Structures are given as C-alpha cells and as structure tokens.
Amino acid sequence: MIKIKVVYIMKKLLIISLVAVLLAGCSGENGELVGVYNKSWKEPVPYGMLYIKRGSFTMGQNDQDANWAMTSQSRTVSVDAFWMDETEITNGEYKQFVEWVKDSIAREKLSEVDETYKIFQDKNGNELEKPYLNYKKKIPWDKPTEDQKMALDSLYYQGEDKIDFAPEFNATILMYKYSWVDYIQAAKKENKFDPLLGRYNRSIAGLGKTKDSADVMVKKDTTIYNEKGEIENITVYRELKHRSDFVSQKRVNIYPDTLCWIRDYTYAYNEPYMKLYFSHPGYGEYPVVGVSWEQAQAFCHWRSYLFNSYQVAHKGVRVQDYRLPTEAEWEYAARGGKDLSLYPWGGNYIRTAKGCFLANFKPQRGNYTDDGYLISAKVASYPPNDFGLYDMAGNVAEWTSSAYHESNYSFVHDLNPSYEYNAKSSDKDVMRRKVIRGGSWKDVGIFLQCGVRTYEYQNENRSFLGFRCVRTYIGE
C-alpha cells in the first residue's frame, strides 16, 4: 500500500511539473516570444462537400459569343481553395431548413402558453437579457394539451383559407430573420475607425480634414413593421457612431415559390409539379428550385449558424461561413482543372462517342426528353467532372454571389475576382441582377459551356434555377 501511494504521489508531481512547463512555454519561457498556436487544429471536412484546391485559370468564354455581343473578354485569374457542395442543394436538404424555421415558430407560439419552451437563465442561474428558444424540448405535434393545440393550430390555414380536408401549414409565416455586417461599407476610407481619436471620422475629399462621426451617414437595410403591422424591408440612413451601424438585417420568407412552375410557362399544364415537386418525398433527391437569390442567402446564413453553433457547443472552433460561390469560383470549379475546355467534362461535344448525352438540357426544339428527362433529374444522374462535382452543366442553373455587369471582367481584380453589390430596398431593379451559371434542363446547349454567363434578378423565383454552397478553406 505504501509503495502504491508513493508511486501515485510521484505521478501527480510529474503531471504538475509538466503543466508548469507547458504554462511557462505559453507565457514565453525566458522572456522570449513564442506565440500562441494550436497546431492540433485541422479543418473539419464538411459533409457532402468536396475540396477544390487553389489555382489559376483563364476566365471567360472559349467559344464565339452566340449573340455576337462581344462584351466578354478572357483573362487569367487566381482563386483560393474552398469546399463546394458535391451536388446542387436538393429538396430534401432545403426541407431541413424549412422544418427548422417551422419548429422555431412553433416553439415561439408554444412559449406563450408554456414558459419551458424558452430559456430565461444561463447555466449559473443568472437572468438572460434576451431569452432564447429551448430546442431540446420536444414539440407535442401528436398529443398536445388544449392550450398547446390552440397555439399549434395558429400555424395552419384557418377559416376561408382552409380548402383541403387535412390541415395545411401556412407557408406565408415561414420568415427567417438574419443579420450581417456590410464589410464593403465598413472598408471604405471615409468610414475608417480612427485609433488615435478612438472613434469613426470621415475624410473630406481634397482638404485633408475630417468630419465628426455624427456627420457620416451609413446606408443600410433593416426590417420594420409598418403602420398596418406588416413586415417591410426598407433602406435607412444611420449616423456612423458604432460598429452596429454597419449591421444590416433582413426578414425573408424561405418557402420555395412553387407557383413558378405555372408562372414561367404560358399555356402549359405544370400544376402537378407545382403541387408535388417540393413537398413530395419522391422528389427529395431532385435539386430545389423556386428559390430566389435572397432565399439562398438566408439558407447559407442558417447553414453557417447550424454548423458553427454545434462547433462552439462542443468546444470546437468556428470555421468560415457557408455562402454562394463567386462567379470566378463557380467557373473554376466547373472546369475541373481543365483550362480552356468548353464543358465541365473537358471535351468539345455534349455527347459521348456512343451518342449518349452528358448533361440534362434541351437537345432539340420541343424535345426535352431526348436526354432521358423531361424536367430536372435527380442530382448526380450524370458523371462528375474531374473535381468530382456533379451537374455543373445542365439540370438546373445556379445562383452565384456576384452581381451582374456586362463588363465585369474589365474591372474585377485578378486575385479572387468578384463584383458584389448588396442591393438596397430603394435601389432600381437593374442593381438586383445576379450572375447565374451552368444552364438548366430547359436551356439549349450553349448555356452549358463553362464560360457562358447570364443573370436573373435576385428576388425572382424560377423553376429552372437552384444553387449550391461553398466554404472558404482555412490553411494550406
């Protein structure tokens, strides 16, 4: 017993000594600068994404302009490494977002009759300034109490709005509110924080003088309730005093616009797609459509929150946010390492040597089925490119984060090029154009080329337009 005790004490002293040495090293042994590092950290591999290594390529069309517009030029650019979704975001993946928002609204309603659906204190018993929803408590969808049933019934169409025999969820209330920092405005020289004065100030052009921060107005978007009690996204001006003046916020209805199947086509019977394409499990592995650029942005924000909140809760490290790819990142990924190739598969033709089509598009006039599909197909129905990415041509076109301008290639930088403009509520429609890439099931072959670009307005929902996410890679 004595020997065991002595050994135990020796081990304990050895551990204490090692900890002391480590702490001394962190604080700078012998007064030397040693830095603070975490060499054990590695980039977590995101599920369903592929690593796209950094590189350079010739950005732009490799074939003559179909419209002879001569607005696109080619140039060599470089992009950093990033993760990219292997396929387009599917109906099943987007439904997870919809269900999360639905459950959040349900918990908010239930908290009005049952306080346990909100958390009012932290782990130490201190009152929280702003309570938050308790996501660990289950929602009683099957056996609610009378009060809970009344709260949950408010989520469904009632009265004259109810036309079906079964309860139908009211998709108009699926609002997702999120905030972001407008770094482009914050980076402007006139909005620079002065460390000597300890405040924001603005340089007066040509005079070398400054104005007080109270004279600097920042343009931002915010969400308000108007006099009718309706939600409204408006553009406001704020005096630049704090970092919060660069923070914009938006409230977006995130349910896909299923009516786009009817709206996009005149004199066509597409009601079955309108009713079932997003909601039916048979279409779960098909790419989500009817999602605007603003809804895609909201999805990226939620996906970032979902992953990073889990990381923090499990003592992990935050990673870069999920986002839409820039125009350059999308084209670089589509080429699959084959510079100057017309299509993602590297060849100059849309068929194989045996005559099989390599993408889902519109091969001939009125003949949508020649490639094997009438509308969009399940993701990954065709072979991937050399990066392992599926459907970079055809199936559905894809949103990018880049704003559209006919002369983008003339003024964007050659390092991680992108022209981004966050259109305000007060801006004209021409400022809402966003670049879309890849072509879709309803497009002719030219739109499948890697270098062909077109645009759509950021608030539009189309039956042939979806998206995929990227995440900037950290490290070498």
Short mmCIF file of C-alpha atoms in Angstrom, two decimals, residues 181-406:
data_model
loop_
_atom_site.label_atom_id
_atom_site.label_comp_id
_atom_site.label_asym_id
_atom_site.label_seq_id
_atom_site.Cartn_x
_atom_site.Cartn_y
_atom_site.Cartn_z
CA VAL A 181 -22.04 43.08 -41.33
CA ASP A 182 -21.70 45.12 -44.51
CA TYR A 183 -17.91 44.85 -44.76
CA ILE A 184 -17.81 46.67 -48.09
CA GLN A 185 -19.19 49.82 -46.44
CA ALA A 186 -17.03 49.32 -43.36
CA ALA A 187 -13.90 49.11 -45.55
CA LYS A 188 -14.46 52.49 -47.21
CA LYS A 189 -11.77 55.01 -46.36
CA GLU A 190 -14.30 57.60 -45.31
CA ASN A 191 -15.78 55.12 -42.82
CA LYS A 192 -12.47 54.13 -41.27
CA PHE A 193 -12.17 53.91 -37.50
CA ASP A 194 -9.52 56.32 -36.24
CA PRO A 195 -7.49 54.57 -33.48
CA LEU A 196 -5.94 57.87 -32.37
CA LEU A 197 -9.29 59.58 -31.84
CA GLY A 198 -11.00 56.40 -30.72
CA ARG A 199 -14.00 56.99 -32.99
CA TYR A 200 -15.18 56.95 -36.59
CA ASN A 201 -14.49 60.01 -38.69
CA ARG A 202 -14.76 60.94 -42.33
CA SER A 203 -12.10 62.48 -44.56
CA ILE A 204 -13.19 65.49 -46.58
CA ALA A 205 -12.02 64.92 -50.15
CA GLY A 206 -9.09 67.14 -51.11
CA LEU A 207 -8.94 69.06 -47.83
CA GLY A 208 -7.22 66.57 -45.54
CA LYS A 209 -9.73 67.40 -42.84
CA THR A 210 -12.24 65.24 -41.07
CA LYS A 211 -15.85 65.48 -40.04
CA ASP A 212 -17.25 64.19 -36.79
CA SER A 213 -18.78 60.74 -36.94
CA ALA A 214 -22.21 62.27 -36.40
CA ASP A 215 -21.93 63.80 -39.89
CA VAL A 216 -21.26 60.43 -41.54
CA MET A 217 -24.37 58.66 -42.76
CA VAL A 218 -24.37 54.90 -43.40
CA LYS A 219 -26.84 53.32 -45.82
CA LYS A 220 -28.24 50.02 -44.56
CA ASP A 221 -31.22 47.69 -44.88
CA THR A 222 -33.39 46.84 -41.92
CA THR A 223 -36.71 45.15 -41.17
CA ILE A 224 -39.60 47.09 -39.64
CA TYR A 225 -43.31 46.72 -39.02
CA ASN A 226 -45.25 49.40 -40.88
CA GLU A 227 -48.43 51.12 -39.72
CA LYS A 228 -50.53 48.17 -40.96
CA GLY A 229 -48.48 45.75 -38.87
CA GLU A 230 -46.90 44.26 -41.97
CA ILE A 231 -43.23 43.28 -42.23
CA GLU A 232 -41.29 45.57 -44.52
CA ASN A 233 -37.63 45.62 -45.59
CA ILE A 234 -36.54 49.24 -46.04
CA THR A 235 -33.37 51.25 -46.58
CA VAL A 236 -32.44 53.66 -43.81
CA TYR A 237 -29.60 56.07 -43.07
CA ARG A 238 -27.79 56.00 -39.73
CA GLU A 239 -25.17 58.22 -38.18
CA LEU A 240 -21.89 56.33 -38.04
CA LYS A 241 -21.09 56.03 -34.36
CA HIS A 242 -20.74 52.33 -33.61
CA ARG A 243 -19.95 49.05 -35.34
CA SER A 244 -23.64 48.20 -35.18
CA ASP A 245 -24.26 50.92 -37.77
CA PHE A 246 -22.70 48.59 -40.36
CA VAL A 247 -25.05 45.75 -39.41
CA SER A 248 -27.95 45.15 -41.80
CA GLN A 249 -30.80 42.79 -41.18
CA LYS A 250 -33.42 41.14 -43.33
CA ARG A 251 -36.50 39.03 -42.85
CA VAL A 252 -37.16 36.59 -45.70
CA ASN A 253 -39.94 34.12 -46.36
CA ILE A 254 -37.94 30.97 -47.08
CA TYR A 255 -40.54 28.64 -48.58
CA PRO A 256 -39.87 27.98 -52.29
CA ASP A 257 -42.29 29.64 -54.69
CA THR A 258 -43.99 26.56 -56.16
CA LEU A 259 -46.15 28.72 -58.43
CA CYS A 260 -43.07 29.37 -60.58
CA TRP A 261 -43.92 26.12 -62.42
CA ILE A 262 -47.03 27.86 -63.73
CA ARG A 263 -45.71 31.42 -63.94
CA ASP A 264 -42.66 30.53 -66.07
CA TYR A 265 -44.68 28.84 -68.83
CA THR A 266 -47.66 30.11 -70.81
CA TYR A 267 -50.31 27.62 -71.89
CA ALA A 268 -48.65 24.62 -70.23
CA TYR A 269 -50.05 22.13 -67.73
CA ASN A 270 -47.45 22.13 -64.96
CA GLU A 271 -49.80 22.01 -61.95
CA PRO A 272 -48.53 18.55 -60.86
CA TYR A 273 -45.02 19.98 -60.42
CA MET A 274 -46.42 22.99 -58.59
CA LYS A 275 -48.23 20.75 -56.10
CA LEU A 276 -45.68 17.99 -55.61
CA TYR A 277 -42.16 18.89 -56.76
CA PHE A 278 -41.00 20.31 -53.43
CA SER A 279 -43.39 18.64 -50.98
CA HIS A 280 -43.49 15.03 -52.21
CA PRO A 281 -40.78 12.61 -50.97
CA GLY A 282 -40.49 11.21 -54.49
CA TYR A 283 -38.68 14.40 -55.46
CA GLY A 284 -36.45 14.50 -52.36
CA GLU A 285 -33.19 13.96 -54.30
CA TYR A 286 -34.07 16.45 -57.03
CA PRO A 287 -32.49 19.94 -56.96
CA VAL A 288 -34.57 22.54 -55.16
CA VAL A 289 -35.99 25.24 -57.45
CA GLY A 290 -38.23 28.25 -56.96
CA VAL A 291 -35.65 29.67 -54.54
CA SER A 292 -34.63 33.30 -55.04
CA TRP A 293 -31.13 34.64 -54.51
CA GLU A 294 -32.30 36.21 -51.25
CA GLN A 295 -33.69 32.89 -50.04
CA ALA A 296 -30.43 31.15 -50.99
CA GLN A 297 -28.53 33.76 -48.97
CA ALA A 298 -30.79 33.08 -45.98
CA PHE A 299 -30.12 29.32 -46.37
CA CYS A 300 -26.35 29.94 -46.32
CA HIS A 301 -26.67 32.03 -43.15
CA TRP A 302 -28.73 29.31 -41.44
CA ARG A 303 -26.31 26.59 -42.53
CA SER A 304 -23.41 28.58 -41.07
CA TYR A 305 -25.30 29.07 -37.81
CA LEU A 306 -26.21 25.38 -37.65
CA PHE A 307 -22.61 24.21 -38.06
CA ASN A 308 -20.79 26.85 -36.03
CA SER A 309 -23.22 26.71 -33.10
CA TYR A 310 -22.59 22.96 -32.91
CA GLN A 311 -18.84 23.55 -33.02
CA VAL A 312 -18.97 26.08 -30.18
CA ALA A 313 -21.31 23.90 -28.09
CA HIS A 314 -18.84 21.01 -28.36
CA LYS A 315 -15.77 23.15 -27.64
CA GLY A 316 -14.76 23.27 -31.28
CA VAL A 317 -13.55 26.19 -33.38
CA ARG A 318 -15.68 28.26 -35.72
CA VAL A 319 -14.99 27.93 -39.43
CA GLN A 320 -15.65 30.18 -42.39
CA ASP A 321 -19.31 30.79 -43.21
CA TYR A 322 -21.15 28.88 -45.89
CA ARG A 323 -22.01 31.13 -48.82
CA LEU A 324 -22.84 31.22 -52.50
CA PRO A 325 -19.80 30.82 -54.77
CA THR A 326 -18.40 33.83 -56.55
CA GLU A 327 -18.64 33.79 -60.32
CA ALA A 328 -14.92 33.01 -60.60
CA GLU A 329 -15.07 30.18 -58.05
CA TRP A 330 -18.01 28.61 -59.84
CA GLU A 331 -16.30 28.69 -63.26
CA TYR A 332 -13.01 27.40 -61.83
CA ALA A 333 -14.83 24.51 -60.15
CA ALA A 334 -16.88 23.78 -63.29
CA ARG A 335 -13.75 23.43 -65.43
CA GLY A 336 -12.46 20.70 -63.11
CA GLY A 337 -8.83 21.64 -63.69
CA LYS A 338 -9.19 21.57 -67.49
CA ASP A 339 -8.33 25.11 -68.54
CA LEU A 340 -9.82 26.36 -71.82
CA SER A 341 -12.26 23.44 -72.05
CA LEU A 342 -15.76 24.21 -73.33
CA TYR A 343 -17.64 21.92 -70.98
CA PRO A 344 -17.07 20.55 -67.44
CA TRP A 345 -16.27 17.10 -68.83
CA GLY A 346 -13.39 18.57 -70.86
CA GLY A 347 -14.48 17.82 -74.40
CA ASN A 348 -15.94 19.94 -77.18
CA TYR A 349 -19.16 17.96 -77.53
CA ILE A 350 -22.26 17.30 -75.41
CA ARG A 351 -22.46 13.63 -76.39
CA THR A 352 -20.15 10.70 -75.80
CA ALA A 353 -18.66 8.71 -78.68
CA LYS A 354 -21.64 6.36 -78.36
CA GLY A 355 -24.09 9.25 -78.69
CA CYS A 356 -25.12 9.45 -75.02
CA PHE A 357 -25.81 12.91 -73.60
CA LEU A 358 -23.53 14.19 -70.84
CA ALA A 359 -25.99 16.60 -69.23
CA ASN A 360 -29.68 17.33 -68.74
CA PHE A 361 -30.70 20.15 -71.10
CA LYS A 362 -32.94 20.82 -74.13
CA PRO A 363 -31.27 18.96 -77.01
CA GLN A 364 -33.73 19.88 -79.76
CA ARG A 365 -36.71 22.13 -80.43
CA GLY A 366 -39.54 20.89 -78.25
CA ASN A 367 -37.76 17.63 -77.50
CA TYR A 368 -36.96 17.80 -73.79
CA THR A 369 -36.83 14.02 -73.36
CA ASP A 370 -34.03 13.14 -75.80
CA ASP A 371 -31.51 13.24 -72.93
CA GLY A 372 -33.70 10.92 -70.84
CA TYR A 373 -35.51 13.51 -68.69
CA LEU A 374 -38.44 15.85 -69.15
CA ILE A 375 -37.65 18.41 -66.44
CA SER A 376 -34.86 18.32 -63.86
CA ALA A 377 -33.33 14.98 -62.89
CA LYS A 378 -32.11 13.53 -59.63
CA VAL A 379 -28.79 15.08 -58.69
CA ALA A 380 -25.72 13.10 -59.78
CA SER A 381 -27.58 11.41 -62.64
CA TYR A 382 -24.66 12.19 -64.96
CA PRO A 383 -20.91 11.60 -64.46
CA PRO A 384 -18.97 14.21 -62.43
CA ASN A 385 -16.14 16.40 -63.69
CA ASP A 386 -12.52 15.82 -62.68
CA PHE A 387 -13.07 17.62 -59.35
CA GLY A 388 -15.86 15.15 -58.55
CA LEU A 389 -18.62 17.77 -58.87
CA TYR A 390 -21.95 16.74 -60.39
CA ASP A 391 -24.29 18.74 -62.62
CA MET A 392 -22.01 21.72 -63.19
CA ALA A 393 -23.70 21.83 -66.59
CA GLY A 394 -27.43 21.39 -67.02
CA ASN A 395 -30.13 20.10 -64.67
CA VAL A 396 -30.70 23.50 -63.01
CA ALA A 397 -28.82 26.76 -63.41
CA GLU A 398 -27.15 28.04 -60.24
CA TRP A 399 -27.00 31.32 -58.35
CA THR A 400 -23.64 32.92 -57.61
CA SER A 401 -22.89 35.68 -55.12
CA SER A 402 -21.62 38.01 -57.87
CA ALA A 403 -23.62 40.94 -59.15
CA TYR A 404 -24.02 41.07 -62.92
CA HIS A 405 -22.36 43.70 -65.06
CA GLU A 406 -21.62 43.35 -68.77
#
